[in-house]
mmCIF file of C-alpha atoms in Angstrom:
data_model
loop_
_atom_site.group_PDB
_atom_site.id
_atom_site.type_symbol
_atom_site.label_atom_id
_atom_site.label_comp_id
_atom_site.label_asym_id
_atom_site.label_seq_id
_atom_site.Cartn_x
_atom_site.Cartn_y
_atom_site.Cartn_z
ATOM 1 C CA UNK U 197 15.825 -73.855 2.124
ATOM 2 C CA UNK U 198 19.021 -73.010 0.205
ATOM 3 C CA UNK U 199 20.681 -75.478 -2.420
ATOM 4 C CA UNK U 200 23.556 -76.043 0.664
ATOM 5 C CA UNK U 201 20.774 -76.838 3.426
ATOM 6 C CA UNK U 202 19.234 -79.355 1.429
ATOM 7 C CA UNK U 203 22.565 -81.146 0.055
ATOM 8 C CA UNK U 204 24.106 -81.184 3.899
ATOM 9 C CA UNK U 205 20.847 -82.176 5.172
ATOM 10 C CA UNK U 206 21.089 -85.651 3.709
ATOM 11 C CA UNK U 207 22.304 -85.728 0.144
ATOM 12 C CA UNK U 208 26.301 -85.647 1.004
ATOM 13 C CA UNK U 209 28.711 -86.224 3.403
ATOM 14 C CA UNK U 210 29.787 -83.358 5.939
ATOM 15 C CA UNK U 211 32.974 -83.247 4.699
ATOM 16 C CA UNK U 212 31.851 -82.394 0.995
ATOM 17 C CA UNK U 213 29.840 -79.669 2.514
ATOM 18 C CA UNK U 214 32.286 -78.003 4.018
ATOM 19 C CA UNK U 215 33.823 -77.052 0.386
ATOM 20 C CA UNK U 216 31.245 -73.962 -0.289
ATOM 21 C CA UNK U 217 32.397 -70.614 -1.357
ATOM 22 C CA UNK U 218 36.322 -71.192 -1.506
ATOM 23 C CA UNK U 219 38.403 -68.383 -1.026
ATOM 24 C CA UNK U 220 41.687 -67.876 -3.423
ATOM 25 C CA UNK U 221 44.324 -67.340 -3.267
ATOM 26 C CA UNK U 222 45.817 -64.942 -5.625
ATOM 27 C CA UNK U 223 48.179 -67.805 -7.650
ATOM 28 C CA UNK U 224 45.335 -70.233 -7.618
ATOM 29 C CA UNK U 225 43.375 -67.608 -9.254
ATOM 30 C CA UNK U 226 45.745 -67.039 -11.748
ATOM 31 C CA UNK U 227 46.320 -71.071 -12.495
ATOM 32 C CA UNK U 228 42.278 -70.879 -12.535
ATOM 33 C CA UNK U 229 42.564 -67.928 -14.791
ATOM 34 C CA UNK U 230 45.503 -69.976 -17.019
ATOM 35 C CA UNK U 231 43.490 -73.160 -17.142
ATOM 36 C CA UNK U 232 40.024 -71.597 -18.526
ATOM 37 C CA UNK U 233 42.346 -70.120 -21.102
ATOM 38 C CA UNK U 234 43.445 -73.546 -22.428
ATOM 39 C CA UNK U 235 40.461 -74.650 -22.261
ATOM 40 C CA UNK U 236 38.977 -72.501 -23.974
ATOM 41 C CA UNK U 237 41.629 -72.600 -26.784
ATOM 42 C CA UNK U 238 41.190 -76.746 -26.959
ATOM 43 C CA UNK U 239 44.539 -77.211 -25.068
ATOM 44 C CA UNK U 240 45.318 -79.431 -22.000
ATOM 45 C CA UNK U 241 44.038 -77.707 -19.256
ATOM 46 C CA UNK U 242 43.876 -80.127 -16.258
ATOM 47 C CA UNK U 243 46.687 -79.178 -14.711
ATOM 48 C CA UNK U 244 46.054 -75.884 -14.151
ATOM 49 C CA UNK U 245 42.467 -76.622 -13.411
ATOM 50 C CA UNK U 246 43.086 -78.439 -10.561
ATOM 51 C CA UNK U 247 45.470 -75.630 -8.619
ATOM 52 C CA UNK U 248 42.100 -74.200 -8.146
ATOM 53 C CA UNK U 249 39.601 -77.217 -7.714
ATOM 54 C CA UNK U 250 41.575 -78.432 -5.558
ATOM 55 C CA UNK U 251 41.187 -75.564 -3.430
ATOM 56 C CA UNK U 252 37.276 -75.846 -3.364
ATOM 57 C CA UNK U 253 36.009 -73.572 -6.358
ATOM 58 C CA UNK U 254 32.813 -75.170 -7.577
ATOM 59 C CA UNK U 255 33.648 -73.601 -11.319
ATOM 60 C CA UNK U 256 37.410 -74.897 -11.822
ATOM 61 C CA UNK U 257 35.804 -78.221 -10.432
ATOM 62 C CA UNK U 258 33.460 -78.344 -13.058
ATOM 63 C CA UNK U 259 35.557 -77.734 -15.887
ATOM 64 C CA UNK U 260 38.222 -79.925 -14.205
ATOM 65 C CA UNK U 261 35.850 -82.183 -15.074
ATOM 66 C CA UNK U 262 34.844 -81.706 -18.381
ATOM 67 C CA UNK U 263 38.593 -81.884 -19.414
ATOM 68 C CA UNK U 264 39.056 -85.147 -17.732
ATOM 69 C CA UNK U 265 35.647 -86.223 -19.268
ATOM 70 C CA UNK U 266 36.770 -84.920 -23.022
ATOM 71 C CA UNK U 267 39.924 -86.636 -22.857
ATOM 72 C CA UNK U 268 38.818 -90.114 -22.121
ATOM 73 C CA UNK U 269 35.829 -89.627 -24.272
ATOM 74 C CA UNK U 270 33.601 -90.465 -21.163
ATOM 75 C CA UNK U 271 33.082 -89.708 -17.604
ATOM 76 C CA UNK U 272 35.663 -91.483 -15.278
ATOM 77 C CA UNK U 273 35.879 -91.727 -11.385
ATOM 78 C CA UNK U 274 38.024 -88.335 -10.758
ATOM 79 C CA UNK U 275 36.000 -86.563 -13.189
ATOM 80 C CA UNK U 276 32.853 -87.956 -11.137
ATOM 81 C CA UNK U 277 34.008 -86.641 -8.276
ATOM 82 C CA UNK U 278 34.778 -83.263 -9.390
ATOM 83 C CA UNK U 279 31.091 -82.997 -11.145
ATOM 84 C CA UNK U 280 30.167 -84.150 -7.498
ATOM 85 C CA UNK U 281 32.057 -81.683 -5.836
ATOM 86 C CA UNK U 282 30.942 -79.121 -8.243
ATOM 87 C CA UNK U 283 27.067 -80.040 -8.104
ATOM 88 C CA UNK U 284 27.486 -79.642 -4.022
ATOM 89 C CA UNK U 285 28.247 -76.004 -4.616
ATOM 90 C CA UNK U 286 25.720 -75.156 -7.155
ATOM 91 C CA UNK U 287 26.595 -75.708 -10.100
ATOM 92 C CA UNK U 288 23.501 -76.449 -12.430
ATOM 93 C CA UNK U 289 25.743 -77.480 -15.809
ATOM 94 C CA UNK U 290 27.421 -80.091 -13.342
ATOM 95 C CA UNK U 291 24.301 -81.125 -11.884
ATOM 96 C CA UNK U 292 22.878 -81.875 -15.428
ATOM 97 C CA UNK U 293 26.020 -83.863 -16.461
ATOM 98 C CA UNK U 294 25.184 -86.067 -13.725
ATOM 99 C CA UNK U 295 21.567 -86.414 -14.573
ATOM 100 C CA UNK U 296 22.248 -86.981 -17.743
ATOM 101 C CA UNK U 297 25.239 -89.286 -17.651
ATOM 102 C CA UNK U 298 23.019 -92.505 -18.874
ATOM 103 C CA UNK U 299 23.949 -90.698 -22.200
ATOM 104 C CA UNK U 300 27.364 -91.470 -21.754
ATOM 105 C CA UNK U 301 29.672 -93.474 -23.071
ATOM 106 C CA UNK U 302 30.284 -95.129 -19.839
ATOM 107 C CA UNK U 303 27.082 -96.718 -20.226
ATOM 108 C CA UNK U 304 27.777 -98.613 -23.325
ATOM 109 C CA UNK U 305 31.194 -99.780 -21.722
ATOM 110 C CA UNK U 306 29.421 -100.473 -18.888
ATOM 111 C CA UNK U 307 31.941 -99.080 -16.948
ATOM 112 C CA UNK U 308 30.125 -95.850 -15.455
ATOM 113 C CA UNK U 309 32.094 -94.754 -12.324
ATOM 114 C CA UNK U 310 29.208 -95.601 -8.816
ATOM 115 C CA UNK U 311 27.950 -91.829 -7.928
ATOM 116 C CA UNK U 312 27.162 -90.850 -4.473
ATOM 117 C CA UNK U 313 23.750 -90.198 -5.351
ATOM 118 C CA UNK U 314 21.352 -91.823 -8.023
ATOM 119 C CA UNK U 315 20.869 -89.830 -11.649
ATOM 120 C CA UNK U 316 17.371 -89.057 -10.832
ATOM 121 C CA UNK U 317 18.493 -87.737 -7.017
ATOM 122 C CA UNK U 318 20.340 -85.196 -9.171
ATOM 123 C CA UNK U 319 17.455 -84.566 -11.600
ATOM 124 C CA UNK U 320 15.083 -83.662 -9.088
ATOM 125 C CA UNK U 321 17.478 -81.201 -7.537
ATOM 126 C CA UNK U 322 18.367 -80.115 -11.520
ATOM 127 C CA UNK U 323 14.535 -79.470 -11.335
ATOM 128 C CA UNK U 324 13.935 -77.871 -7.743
ATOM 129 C CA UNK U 325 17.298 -75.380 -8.610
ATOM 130 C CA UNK U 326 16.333 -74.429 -12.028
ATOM 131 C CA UNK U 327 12.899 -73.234 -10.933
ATOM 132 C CA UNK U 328 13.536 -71.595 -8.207
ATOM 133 C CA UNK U 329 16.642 -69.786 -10.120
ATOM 134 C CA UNK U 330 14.202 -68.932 -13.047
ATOM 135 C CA UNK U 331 11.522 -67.664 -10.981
ATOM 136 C CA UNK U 332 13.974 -65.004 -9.691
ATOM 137 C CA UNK U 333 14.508 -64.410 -13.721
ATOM 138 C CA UNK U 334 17.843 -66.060 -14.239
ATOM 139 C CA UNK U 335 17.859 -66.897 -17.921
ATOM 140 C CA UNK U 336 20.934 -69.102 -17.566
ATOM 141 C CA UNK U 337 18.976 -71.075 -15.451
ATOM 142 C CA UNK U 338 16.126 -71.536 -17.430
ATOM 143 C CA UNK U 339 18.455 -71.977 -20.311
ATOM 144 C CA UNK U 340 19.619 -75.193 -18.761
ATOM 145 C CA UNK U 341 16.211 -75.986 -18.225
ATOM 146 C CA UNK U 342 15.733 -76.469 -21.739
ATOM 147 C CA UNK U 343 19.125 -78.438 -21.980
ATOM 148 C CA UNK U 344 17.524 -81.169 -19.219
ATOM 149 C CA UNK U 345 13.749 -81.004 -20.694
ATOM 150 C CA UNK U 346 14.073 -80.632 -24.466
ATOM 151 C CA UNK U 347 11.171 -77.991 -23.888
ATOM 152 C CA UNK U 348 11.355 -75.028 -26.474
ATOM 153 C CA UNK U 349 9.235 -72.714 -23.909
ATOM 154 C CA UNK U 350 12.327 -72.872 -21.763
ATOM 155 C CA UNK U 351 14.812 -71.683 -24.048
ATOM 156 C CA UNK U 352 12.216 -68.898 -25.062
ATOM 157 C CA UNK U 353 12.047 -67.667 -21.617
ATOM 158 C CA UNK U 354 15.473 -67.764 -21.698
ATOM 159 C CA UNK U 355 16.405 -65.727 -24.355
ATOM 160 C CA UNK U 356 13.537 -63.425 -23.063
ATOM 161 C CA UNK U 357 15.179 -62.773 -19.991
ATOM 162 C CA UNK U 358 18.021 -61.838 -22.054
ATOM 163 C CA UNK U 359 20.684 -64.215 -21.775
ATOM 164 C CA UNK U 360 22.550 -63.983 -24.678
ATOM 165 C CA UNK U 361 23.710 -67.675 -25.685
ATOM 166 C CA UNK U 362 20.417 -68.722 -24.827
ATOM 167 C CA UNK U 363 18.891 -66.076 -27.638
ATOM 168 C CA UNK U 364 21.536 -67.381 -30.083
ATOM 169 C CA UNK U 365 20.282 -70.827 -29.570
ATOM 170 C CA UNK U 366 16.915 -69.882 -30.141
ATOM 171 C CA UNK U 367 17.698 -68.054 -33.101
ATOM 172 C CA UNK U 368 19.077 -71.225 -34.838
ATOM 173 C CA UNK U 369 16.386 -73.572 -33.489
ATOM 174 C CA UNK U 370 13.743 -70.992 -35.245
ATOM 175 C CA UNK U 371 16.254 -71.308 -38.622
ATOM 176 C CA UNK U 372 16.025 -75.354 -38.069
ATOM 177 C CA UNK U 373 12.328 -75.426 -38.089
ATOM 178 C CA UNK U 374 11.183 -75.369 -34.857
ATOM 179 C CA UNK U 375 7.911 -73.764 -33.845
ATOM 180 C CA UNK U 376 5.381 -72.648 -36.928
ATOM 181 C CA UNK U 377 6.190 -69.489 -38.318
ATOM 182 C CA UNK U 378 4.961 -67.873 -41.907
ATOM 183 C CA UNK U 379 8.195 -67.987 -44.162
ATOM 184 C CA UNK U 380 8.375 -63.952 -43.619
ATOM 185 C CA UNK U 381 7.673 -64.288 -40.340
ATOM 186 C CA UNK U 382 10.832 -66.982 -38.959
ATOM 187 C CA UNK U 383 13.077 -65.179 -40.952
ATOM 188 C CA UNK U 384 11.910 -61.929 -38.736
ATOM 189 C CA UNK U 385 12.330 -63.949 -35.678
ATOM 190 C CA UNK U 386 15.901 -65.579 -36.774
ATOM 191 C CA UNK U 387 17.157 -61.982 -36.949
ATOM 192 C CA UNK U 388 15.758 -60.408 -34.143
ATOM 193 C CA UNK U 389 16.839 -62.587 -31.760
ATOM 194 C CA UNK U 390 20.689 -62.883 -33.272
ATOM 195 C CA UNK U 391 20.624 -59.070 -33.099
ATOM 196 C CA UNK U 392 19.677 -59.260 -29.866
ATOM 197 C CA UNK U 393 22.429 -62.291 -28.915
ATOM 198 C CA UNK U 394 25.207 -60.112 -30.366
ATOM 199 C CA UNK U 395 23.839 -56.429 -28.633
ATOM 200 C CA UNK U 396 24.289 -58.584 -25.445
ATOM 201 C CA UNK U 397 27.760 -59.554 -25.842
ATOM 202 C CA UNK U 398 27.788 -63.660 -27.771
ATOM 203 C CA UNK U 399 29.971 -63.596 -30.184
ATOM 204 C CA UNK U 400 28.857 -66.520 -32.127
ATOM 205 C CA UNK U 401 25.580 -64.273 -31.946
ATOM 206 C CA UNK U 402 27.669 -61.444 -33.486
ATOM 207 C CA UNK U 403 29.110 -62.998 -36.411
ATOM 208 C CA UNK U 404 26.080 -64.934 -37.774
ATOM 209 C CA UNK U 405 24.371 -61.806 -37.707
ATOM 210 C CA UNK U 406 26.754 -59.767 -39.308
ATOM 211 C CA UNK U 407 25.549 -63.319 -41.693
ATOM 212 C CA UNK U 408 22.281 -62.697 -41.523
ATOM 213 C CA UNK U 409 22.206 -59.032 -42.708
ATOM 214 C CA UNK U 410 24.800 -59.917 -45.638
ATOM 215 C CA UNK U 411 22.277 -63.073 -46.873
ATOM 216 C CA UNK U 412 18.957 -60.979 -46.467
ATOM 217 C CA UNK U 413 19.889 -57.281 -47.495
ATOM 218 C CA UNK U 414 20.987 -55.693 -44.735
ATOM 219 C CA UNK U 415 23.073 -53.099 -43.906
ATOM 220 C CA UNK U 416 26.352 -53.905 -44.951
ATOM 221 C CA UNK U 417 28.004 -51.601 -42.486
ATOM 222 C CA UNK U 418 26.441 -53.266 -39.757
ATOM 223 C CA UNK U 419 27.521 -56.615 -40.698
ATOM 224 C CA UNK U 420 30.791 -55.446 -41.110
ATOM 225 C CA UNK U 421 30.465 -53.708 -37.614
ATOM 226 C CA UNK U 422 29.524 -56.847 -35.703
ATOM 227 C CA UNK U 423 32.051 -58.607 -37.522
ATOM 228 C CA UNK U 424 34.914 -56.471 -36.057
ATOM 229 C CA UNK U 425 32.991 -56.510 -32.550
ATOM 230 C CA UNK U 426 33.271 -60.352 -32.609
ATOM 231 C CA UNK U 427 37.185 -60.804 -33.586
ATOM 232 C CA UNK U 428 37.402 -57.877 -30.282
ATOM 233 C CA UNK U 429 36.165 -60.717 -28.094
ATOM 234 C CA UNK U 430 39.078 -62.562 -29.491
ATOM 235 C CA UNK U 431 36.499 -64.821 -30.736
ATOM 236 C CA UNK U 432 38.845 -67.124 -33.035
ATOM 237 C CA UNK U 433 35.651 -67.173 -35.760
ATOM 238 C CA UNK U 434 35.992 -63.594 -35.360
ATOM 239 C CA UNK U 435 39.279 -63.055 -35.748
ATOM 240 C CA UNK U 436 40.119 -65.314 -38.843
ATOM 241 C CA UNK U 437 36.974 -63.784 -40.583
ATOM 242 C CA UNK U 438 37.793 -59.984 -39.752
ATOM 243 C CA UNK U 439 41.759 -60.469 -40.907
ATOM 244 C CA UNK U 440 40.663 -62.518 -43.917
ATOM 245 C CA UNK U 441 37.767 -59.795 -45.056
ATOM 246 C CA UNK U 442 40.219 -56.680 -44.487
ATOM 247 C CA UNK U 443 43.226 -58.789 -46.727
ATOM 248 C CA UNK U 444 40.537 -60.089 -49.257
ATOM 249 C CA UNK U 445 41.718 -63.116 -48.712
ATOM 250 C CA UNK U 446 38.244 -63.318 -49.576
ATOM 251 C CA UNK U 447 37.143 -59.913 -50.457
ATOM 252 C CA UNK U 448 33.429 -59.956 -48.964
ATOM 253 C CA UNK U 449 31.557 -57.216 -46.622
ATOM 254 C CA UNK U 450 33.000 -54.910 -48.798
ATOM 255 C CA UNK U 451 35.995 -54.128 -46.016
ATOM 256 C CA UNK U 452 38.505 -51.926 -47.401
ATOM 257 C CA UNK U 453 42.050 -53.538 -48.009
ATOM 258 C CA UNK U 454 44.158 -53.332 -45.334
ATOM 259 C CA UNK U 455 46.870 -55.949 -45.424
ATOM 260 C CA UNK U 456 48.835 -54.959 -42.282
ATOM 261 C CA UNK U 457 46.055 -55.825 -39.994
ATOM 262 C CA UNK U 458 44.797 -58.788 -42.000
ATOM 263 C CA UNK U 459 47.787 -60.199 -42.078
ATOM 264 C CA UNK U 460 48.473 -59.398 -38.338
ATOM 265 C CA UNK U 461 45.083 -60.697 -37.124
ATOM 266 C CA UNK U 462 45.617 -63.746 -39.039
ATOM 267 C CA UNK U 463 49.049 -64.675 -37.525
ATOM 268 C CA UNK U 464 47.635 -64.828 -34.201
ATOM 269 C CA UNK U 465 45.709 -67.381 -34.978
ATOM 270 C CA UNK U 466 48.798 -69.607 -34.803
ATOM 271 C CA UNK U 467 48.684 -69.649 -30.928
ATOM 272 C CA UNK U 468 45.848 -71.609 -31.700
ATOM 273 C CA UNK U 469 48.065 -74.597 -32.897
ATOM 274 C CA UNK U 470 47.251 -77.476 -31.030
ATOM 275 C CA UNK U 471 43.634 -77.066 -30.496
ATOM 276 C CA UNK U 472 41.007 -76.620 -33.065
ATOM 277 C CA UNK U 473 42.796 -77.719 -36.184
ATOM 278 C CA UNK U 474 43.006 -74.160 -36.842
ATOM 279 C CA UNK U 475 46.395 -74.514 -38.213
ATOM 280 C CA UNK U 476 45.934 -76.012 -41.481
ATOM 281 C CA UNK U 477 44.153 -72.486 -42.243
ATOM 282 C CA UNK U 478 46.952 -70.310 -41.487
ATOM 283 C CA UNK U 479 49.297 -72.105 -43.216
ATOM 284 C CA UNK U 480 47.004 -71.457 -46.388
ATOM 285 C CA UNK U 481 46.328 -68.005 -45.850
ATOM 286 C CA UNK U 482 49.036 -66.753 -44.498
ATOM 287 C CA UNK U 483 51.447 -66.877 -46.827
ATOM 288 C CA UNK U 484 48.662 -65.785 -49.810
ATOM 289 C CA UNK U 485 48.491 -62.438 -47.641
ATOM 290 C CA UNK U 486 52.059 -62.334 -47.538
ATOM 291 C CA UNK U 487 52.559 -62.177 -50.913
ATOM 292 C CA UNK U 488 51.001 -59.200 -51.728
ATOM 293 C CA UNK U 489 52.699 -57.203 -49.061
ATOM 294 C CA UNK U 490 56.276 -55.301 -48.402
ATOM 295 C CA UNK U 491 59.126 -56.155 -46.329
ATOM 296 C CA UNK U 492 57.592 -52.820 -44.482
ATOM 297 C CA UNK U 493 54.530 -53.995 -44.427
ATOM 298 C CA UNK U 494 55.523 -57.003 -42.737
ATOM 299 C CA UNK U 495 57.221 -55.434 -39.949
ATOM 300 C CA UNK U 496 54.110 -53.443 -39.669
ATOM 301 C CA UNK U 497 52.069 -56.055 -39.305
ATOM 302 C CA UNK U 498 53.959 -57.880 -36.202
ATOM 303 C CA UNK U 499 53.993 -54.830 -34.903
ATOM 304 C CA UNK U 500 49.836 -54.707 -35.082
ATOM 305 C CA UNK U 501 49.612 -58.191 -33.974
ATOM 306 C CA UNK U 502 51.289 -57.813 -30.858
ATOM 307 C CA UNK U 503 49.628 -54.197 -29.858
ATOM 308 C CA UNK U 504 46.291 -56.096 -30.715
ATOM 309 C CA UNK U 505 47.400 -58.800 -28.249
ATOM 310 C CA UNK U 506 48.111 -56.911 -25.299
ATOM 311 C CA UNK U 507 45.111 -55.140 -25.883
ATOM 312 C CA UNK U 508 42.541 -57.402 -26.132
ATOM 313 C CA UNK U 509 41.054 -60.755 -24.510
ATOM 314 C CA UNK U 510 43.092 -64.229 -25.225
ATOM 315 C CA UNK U 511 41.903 -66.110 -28.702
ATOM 316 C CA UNK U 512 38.920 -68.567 -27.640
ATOM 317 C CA UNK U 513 37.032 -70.564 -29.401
ATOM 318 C CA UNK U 514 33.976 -69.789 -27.144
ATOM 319 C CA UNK U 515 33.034 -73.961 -26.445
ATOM 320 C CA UNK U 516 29.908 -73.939 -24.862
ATOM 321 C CA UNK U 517 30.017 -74.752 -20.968
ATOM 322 C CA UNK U 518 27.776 -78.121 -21.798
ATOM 323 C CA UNK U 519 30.048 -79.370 -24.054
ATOM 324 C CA UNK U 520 30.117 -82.573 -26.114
#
């Protein structure tokens, strides 16, 4: 029985049901398409969210949500009803932010919005949808199995089944501690499985490998590779650490100077201002690049920026969708 059989069958009111598989149109995808954006970058994004939420899709509904949840600092009524609306369609991060909303701060202000169904109603489905997912070898699946149960097997199948922020995770529960390794033998594991994060696209997975090699001998030329691979993603880590490296602003990686795109990478950053507190770094590091660089230069630079802009995907900070 499907995930929508089960829900209609008893769960949820007809009406709710009705809201599967929305079609958009082409300006709610692009207010969809606006909002993830802003979210993404730490800015306001409800409005823009809810073009397309409003219009039934399951994953503007969830991150609807999530914005309305960040901003009060806990979940409130609308943002209940969008994880509801959400968690009717499928979606397994929504479902676990119901089960796990005891854990909010709602419950210490004792002022937790009523749900349709009970936390543990949405557990049990959590449960019966992860499974089933994972036994079809969906590692995102099983990697929010490990989010609801806490149980390291899950995020090991996960990152087995190759999804990618699911072997980054693993990778830095390994560095924490987790699981007994010989000393050679975690670092081994550490760095296989952030190679293998970053060969499947993460870019958090990318950069702290590009670490990893750089703290334990590697090939510097790989590091330096990933490193450019990550600020491609427009990966704001990536960016500020590529533009920094190739101004020396610090010299590290050994990246040959190049203070056109340095400086150009790093003045994108400011479209970050607002979200992120990213700001306070430009301001410092901007102006040290600047210094060592022509009026020619300059105009070169904003020049790069904007060819690297059109070019490549908007700045994001990458949050993960289970945020805090």
């Amino acid at each position: 029985m499907s995930i929508k059989s089960i829900l209609c069958a008893g769960l949820f009111t007809l009406t709710l049901c009705s809201q599967v598989h929305a079609d958009l149109s082409s300006s709610q995808k692009e207010a969809k398409e606006r909002g993830l954006v802003l979210y993404n970058q730490y800015k306001p994004a409800a409005a823009e969210l809810k073009i397309a939420a409003e219009a039934g899709d399951a994953e503007a509904q969830y991150y609807l949500a999530e914005e309305l949840r960040q901003q009060k600092q806990y979940i409130t009524s609308e943002a209940q009803k969008w994880y509801e609306s959400a968690a009717l369609q499928g979606d397994l991060y929504a479902m676990l932010r119901l089960a796990t909303s005891n854990n909010d701060l709602c419950e210490v202000m004792n002022n937790c919005p009523q749900g349709s169904k009970k936390r543990a109603d949405w557990l049990e489905l959590l449960n019966k949808e992860t499974v089933r997912k994972s036994d079809d070898g969906d590692g995102e699946a099983m990697y929010i199995k490990y989010l609801s149960s806490g149980k390291l097997e899950w995020l090991e199948k996960s990152a087995t089944a190759n999804f990618a922020r699911g072997q980054w995770l693993l990778a830095n529960r390994y560095k924490e501690g987790e699981k007994f390794f010989l000393p050679w033998k975690r670092t081994e594991e550490v760095g296989r499985w952030l190679k293998a994060s970053a060969e499947n696209g993460f870019p958090a997975g990318m950069l702290e490998y590009s670490a990893f090699l750089y703290e334990n001998g590697g090939d510097i030329g790989v590091a330096r590779h990933w490193i450019e691979e990550a600020a491609k993603t427009g990966y704001e880590s990536g960016v500020s650490s590529y533009g920094a490296y190739l101004a020396h602003a610090p010299s590290l990686y050994d990246f040959p100077l190049d203070l056109v795109k340095g400086y150009a990478l790093t003045s994108l950053l400011k479209e970050l201002d607002g979200g992120g507190n990213i700001q306070p770094y430009v301001d410092e590091v901007l102006p040290e690049i600047a210094e060592k660089m022509s009026a020619e230069q300059l105009i070169e630079a904003k020049v790069f920026a904007q060819q690297w802009k059109s070019t490549h995907p908007p700045l994001s900070f990458y949050p993960g969708k289970y945020g805090f």
